[in-house]
JSON list of C-alpha atoms in Angstrom, two decimals:
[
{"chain": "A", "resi": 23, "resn": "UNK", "atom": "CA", "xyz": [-20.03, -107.05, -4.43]},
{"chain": "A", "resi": 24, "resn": "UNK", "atom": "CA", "xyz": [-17.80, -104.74, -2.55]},
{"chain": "A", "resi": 25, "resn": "UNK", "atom": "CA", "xyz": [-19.38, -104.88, 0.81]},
{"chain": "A", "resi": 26, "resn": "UNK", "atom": "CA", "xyz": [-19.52, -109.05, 0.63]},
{"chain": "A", "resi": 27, "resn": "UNK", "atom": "CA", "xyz": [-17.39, -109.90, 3.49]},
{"chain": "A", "resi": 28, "resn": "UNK", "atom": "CA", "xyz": [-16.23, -113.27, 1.99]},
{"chain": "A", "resi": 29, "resn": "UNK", "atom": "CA", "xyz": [-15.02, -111.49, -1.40]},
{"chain": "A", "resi": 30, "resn": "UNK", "atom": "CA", "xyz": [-11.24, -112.95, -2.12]},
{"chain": "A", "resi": 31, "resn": "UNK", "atom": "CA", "xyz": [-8.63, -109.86, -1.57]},
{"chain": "A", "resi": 32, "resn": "UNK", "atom": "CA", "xyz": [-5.54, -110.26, -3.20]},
{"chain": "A", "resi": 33, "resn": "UNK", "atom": "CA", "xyz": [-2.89, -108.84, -0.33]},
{"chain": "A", "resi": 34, "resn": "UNK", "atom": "CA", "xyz": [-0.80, -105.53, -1.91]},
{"chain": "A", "resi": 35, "resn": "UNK", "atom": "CA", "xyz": [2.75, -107.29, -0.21]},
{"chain": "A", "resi": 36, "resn": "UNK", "atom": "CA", "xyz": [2.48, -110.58, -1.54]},
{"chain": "A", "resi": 37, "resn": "UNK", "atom": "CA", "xyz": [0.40, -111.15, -4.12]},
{"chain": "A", "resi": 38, "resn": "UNK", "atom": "CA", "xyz": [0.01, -114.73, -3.77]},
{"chain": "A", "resi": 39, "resn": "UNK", "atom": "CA", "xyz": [-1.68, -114.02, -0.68]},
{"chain": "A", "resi": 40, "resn": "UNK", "atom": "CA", "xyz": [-5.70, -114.02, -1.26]},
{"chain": "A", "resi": 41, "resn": "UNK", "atom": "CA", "xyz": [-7.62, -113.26, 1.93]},
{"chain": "A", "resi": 42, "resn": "UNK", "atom": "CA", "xyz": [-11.32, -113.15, 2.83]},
{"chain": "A", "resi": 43, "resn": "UNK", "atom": "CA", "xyz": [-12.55, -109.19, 2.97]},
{"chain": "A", "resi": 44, "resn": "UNK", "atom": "CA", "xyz": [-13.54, -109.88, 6.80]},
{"chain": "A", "resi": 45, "resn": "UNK", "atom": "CA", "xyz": [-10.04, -110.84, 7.57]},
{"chain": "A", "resi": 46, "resn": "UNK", "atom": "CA", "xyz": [-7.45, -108.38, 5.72]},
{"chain": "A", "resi": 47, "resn": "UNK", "atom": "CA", "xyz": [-7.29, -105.73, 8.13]},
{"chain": "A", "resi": 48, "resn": "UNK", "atom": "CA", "xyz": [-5.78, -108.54, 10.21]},
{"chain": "A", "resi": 49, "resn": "UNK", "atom": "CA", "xyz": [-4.10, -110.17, 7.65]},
{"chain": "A", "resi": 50, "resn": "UNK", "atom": "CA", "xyz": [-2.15, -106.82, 6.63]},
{"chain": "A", "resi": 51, "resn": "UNK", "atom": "CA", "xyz": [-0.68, -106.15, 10.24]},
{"chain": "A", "resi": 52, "resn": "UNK", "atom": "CA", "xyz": [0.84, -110.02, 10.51]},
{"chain": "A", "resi": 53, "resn": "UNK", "atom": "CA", "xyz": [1.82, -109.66, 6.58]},
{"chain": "A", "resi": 54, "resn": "UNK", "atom": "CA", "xyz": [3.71, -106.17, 7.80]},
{"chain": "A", "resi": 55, "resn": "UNK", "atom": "CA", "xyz": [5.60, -107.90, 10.76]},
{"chain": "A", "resi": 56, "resn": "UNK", "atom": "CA", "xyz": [6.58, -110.63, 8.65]},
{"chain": "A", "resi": 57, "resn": "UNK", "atom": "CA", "xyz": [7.83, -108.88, 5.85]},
{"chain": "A", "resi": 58, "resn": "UNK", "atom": "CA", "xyz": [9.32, -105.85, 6.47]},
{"chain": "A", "resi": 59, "resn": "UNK", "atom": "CA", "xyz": [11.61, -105.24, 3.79]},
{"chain": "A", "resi": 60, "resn": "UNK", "atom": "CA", "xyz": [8.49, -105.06, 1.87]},
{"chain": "A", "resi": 61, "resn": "UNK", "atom": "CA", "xyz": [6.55, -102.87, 4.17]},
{"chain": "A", "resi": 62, "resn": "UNK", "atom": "CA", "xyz": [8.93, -100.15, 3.96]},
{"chain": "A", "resi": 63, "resn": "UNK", "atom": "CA", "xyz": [8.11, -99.89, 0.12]},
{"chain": "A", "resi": 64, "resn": "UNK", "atom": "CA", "xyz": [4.58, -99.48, 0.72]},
{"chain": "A", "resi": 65, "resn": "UNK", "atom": "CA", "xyz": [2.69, -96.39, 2.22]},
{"chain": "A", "resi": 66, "resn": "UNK", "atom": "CA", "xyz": [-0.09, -96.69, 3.89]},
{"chain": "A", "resi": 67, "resn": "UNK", "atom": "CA", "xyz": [-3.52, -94.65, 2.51]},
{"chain": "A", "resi": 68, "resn": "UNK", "atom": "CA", "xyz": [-4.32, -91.46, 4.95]},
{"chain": "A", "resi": 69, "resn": "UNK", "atom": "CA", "xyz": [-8.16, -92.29, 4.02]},
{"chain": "A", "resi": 70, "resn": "UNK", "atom": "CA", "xyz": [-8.27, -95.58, 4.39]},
{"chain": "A", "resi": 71, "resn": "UNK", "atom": "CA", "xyz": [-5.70, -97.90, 6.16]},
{"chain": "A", "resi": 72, "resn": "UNK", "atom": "CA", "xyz": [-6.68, -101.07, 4.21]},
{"chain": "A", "resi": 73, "resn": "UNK", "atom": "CA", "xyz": [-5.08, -98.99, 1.00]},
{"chain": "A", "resi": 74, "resn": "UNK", "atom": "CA", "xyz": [-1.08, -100.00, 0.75]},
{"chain": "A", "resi": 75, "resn": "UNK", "atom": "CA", "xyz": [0.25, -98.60, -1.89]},
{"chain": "A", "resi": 76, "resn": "UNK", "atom": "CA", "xyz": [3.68, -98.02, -3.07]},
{"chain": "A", "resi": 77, "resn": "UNK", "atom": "CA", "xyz": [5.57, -95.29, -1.58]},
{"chain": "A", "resi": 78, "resn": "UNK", "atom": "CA", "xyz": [5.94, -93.43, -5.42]},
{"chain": "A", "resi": 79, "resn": "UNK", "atom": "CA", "xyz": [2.14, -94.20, -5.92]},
{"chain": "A", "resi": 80, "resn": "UNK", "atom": "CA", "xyz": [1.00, -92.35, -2.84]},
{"chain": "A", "resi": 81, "resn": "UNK", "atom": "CA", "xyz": [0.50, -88.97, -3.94]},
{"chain": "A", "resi": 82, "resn": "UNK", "atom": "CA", "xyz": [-1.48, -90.25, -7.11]},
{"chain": "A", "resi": 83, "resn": "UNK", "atom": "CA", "xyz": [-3.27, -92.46, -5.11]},
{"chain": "A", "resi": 84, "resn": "UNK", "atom": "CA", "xyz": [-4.75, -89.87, -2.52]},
{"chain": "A", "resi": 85, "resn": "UNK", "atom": "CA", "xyz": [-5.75, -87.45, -5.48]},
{"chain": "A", "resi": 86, "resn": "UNK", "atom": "CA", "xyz": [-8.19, -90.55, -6.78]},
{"chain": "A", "resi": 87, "resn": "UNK", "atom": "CA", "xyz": [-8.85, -92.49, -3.37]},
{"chain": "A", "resi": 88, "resn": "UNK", "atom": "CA", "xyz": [-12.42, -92.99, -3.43]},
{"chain": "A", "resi": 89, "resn": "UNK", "atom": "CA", "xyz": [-12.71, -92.37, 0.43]},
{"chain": "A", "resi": 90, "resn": "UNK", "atom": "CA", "xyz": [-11.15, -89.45, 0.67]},
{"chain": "A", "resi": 91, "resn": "UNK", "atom": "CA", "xyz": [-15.00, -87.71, -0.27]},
{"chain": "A", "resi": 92, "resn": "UNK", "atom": "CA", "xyz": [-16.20, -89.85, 3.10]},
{"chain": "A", "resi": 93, "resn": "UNK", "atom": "CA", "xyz": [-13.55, -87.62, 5.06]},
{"chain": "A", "resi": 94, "resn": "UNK", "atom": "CA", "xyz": [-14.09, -84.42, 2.79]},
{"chain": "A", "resi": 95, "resn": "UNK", "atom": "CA", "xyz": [-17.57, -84.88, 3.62]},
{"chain": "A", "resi": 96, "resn": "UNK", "atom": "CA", "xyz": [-17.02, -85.57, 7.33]},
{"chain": "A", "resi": 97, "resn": "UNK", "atom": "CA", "xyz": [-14.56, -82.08, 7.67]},
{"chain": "A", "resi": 98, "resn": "UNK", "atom": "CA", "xyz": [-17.95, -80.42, 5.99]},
{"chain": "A", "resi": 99, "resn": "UNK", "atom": "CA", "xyz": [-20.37, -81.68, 8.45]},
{"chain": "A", "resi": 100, "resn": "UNK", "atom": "CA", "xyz": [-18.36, -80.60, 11.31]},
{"chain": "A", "resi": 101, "resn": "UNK", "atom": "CA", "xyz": [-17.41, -76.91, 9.79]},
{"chain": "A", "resi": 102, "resn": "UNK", "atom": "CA", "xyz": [-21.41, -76.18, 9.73]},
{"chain": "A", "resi": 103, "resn": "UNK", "atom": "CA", "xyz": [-22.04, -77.22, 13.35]},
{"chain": "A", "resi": 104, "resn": "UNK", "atom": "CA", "xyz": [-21.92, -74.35, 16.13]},
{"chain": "A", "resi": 105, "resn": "UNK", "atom": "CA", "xyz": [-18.54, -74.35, 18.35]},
{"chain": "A", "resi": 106, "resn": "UNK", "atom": "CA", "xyz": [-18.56, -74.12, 22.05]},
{"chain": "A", "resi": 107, "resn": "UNK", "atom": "CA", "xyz": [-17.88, -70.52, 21.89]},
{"chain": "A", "resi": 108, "resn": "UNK", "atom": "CA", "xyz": [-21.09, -69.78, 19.53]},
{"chain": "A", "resi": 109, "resn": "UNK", "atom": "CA", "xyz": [-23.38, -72.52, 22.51]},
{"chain": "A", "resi": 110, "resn": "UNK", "atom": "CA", "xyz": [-21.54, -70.51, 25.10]},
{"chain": "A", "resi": 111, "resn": "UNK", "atom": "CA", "xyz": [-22.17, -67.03, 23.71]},
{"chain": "A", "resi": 112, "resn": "UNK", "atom": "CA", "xyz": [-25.94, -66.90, 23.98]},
{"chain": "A", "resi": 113, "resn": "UNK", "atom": "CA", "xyz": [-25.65, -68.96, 27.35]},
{"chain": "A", "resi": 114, "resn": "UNK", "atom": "CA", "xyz": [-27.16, -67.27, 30.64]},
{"chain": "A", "resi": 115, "resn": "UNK", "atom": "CA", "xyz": [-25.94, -69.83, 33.42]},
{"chain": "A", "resi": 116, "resn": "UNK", "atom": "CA", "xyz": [-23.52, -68.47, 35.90]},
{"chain": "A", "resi": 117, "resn": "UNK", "atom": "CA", "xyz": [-21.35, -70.19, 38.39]},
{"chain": "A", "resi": 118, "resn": "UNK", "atom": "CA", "xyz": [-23.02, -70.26, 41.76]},
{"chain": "A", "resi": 119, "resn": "UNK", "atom": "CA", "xyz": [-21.50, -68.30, 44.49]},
{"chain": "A", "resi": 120, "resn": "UNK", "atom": "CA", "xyz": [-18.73, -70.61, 46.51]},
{"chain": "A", "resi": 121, "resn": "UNK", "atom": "CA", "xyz": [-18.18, -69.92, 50.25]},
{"chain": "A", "resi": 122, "resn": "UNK", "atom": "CA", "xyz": [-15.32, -72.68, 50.20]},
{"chain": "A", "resi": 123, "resn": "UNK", "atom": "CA", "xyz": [-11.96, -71.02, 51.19]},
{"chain": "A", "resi": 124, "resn": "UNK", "atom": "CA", "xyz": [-9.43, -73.51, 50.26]},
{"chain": "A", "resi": 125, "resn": "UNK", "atom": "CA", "xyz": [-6.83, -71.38, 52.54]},
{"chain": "A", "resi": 126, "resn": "UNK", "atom": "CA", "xyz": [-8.64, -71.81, 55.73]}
]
């Protein structure tokens, strides 16, 4: 089951490493800082920052990344809903009137 939090994940910068689902975003930050010269082959997924993947790999790996619908999806929502100029262009409120003369 993808979504079972105590699923074994076998860690993209040392694969001997096998780490409970509900840890590896942890467990990929201390296995960055403690192996750098690693890290710098690896590129980190735009959709999804639990997705290392080699640096070469990246550009394949974005075309197929199965969350990049979520944010595809997301950027669609968003483009349908008014902007503040569309709310503000049937709008009637004015500013009151201000008697405050910051000069005086």
């Amino acid at each position: 089951d993808v979504l079972d939090p105590e699923r074994l994940i076998q860690c993209p910068l040392v694969k001997h490493h096998w780490i409970r689902a509900r840890r590896f975003p942890y467990h990929l930050v201390k296995c960055k800082e403690s192996n750098p010269e690693i890290a710098k082959k690896f590129a980190t997924c735009p959709f999804n920052a639990r997705h290392l993947v080699p640096q070469a790999d990246l550009s394949n790996h974005i075309m197929k990344c199965n969350d990049k619908a979520f944010v595809e999806q997301d950027v669609v929502s968003r483009s349908c809903e008014p902007t503040q100029e569309h709310l503000n262009n049937g709008s009637t409120w004015q500013a009151p009137p201000c008697d405050e003369d910051w000069e005086t």
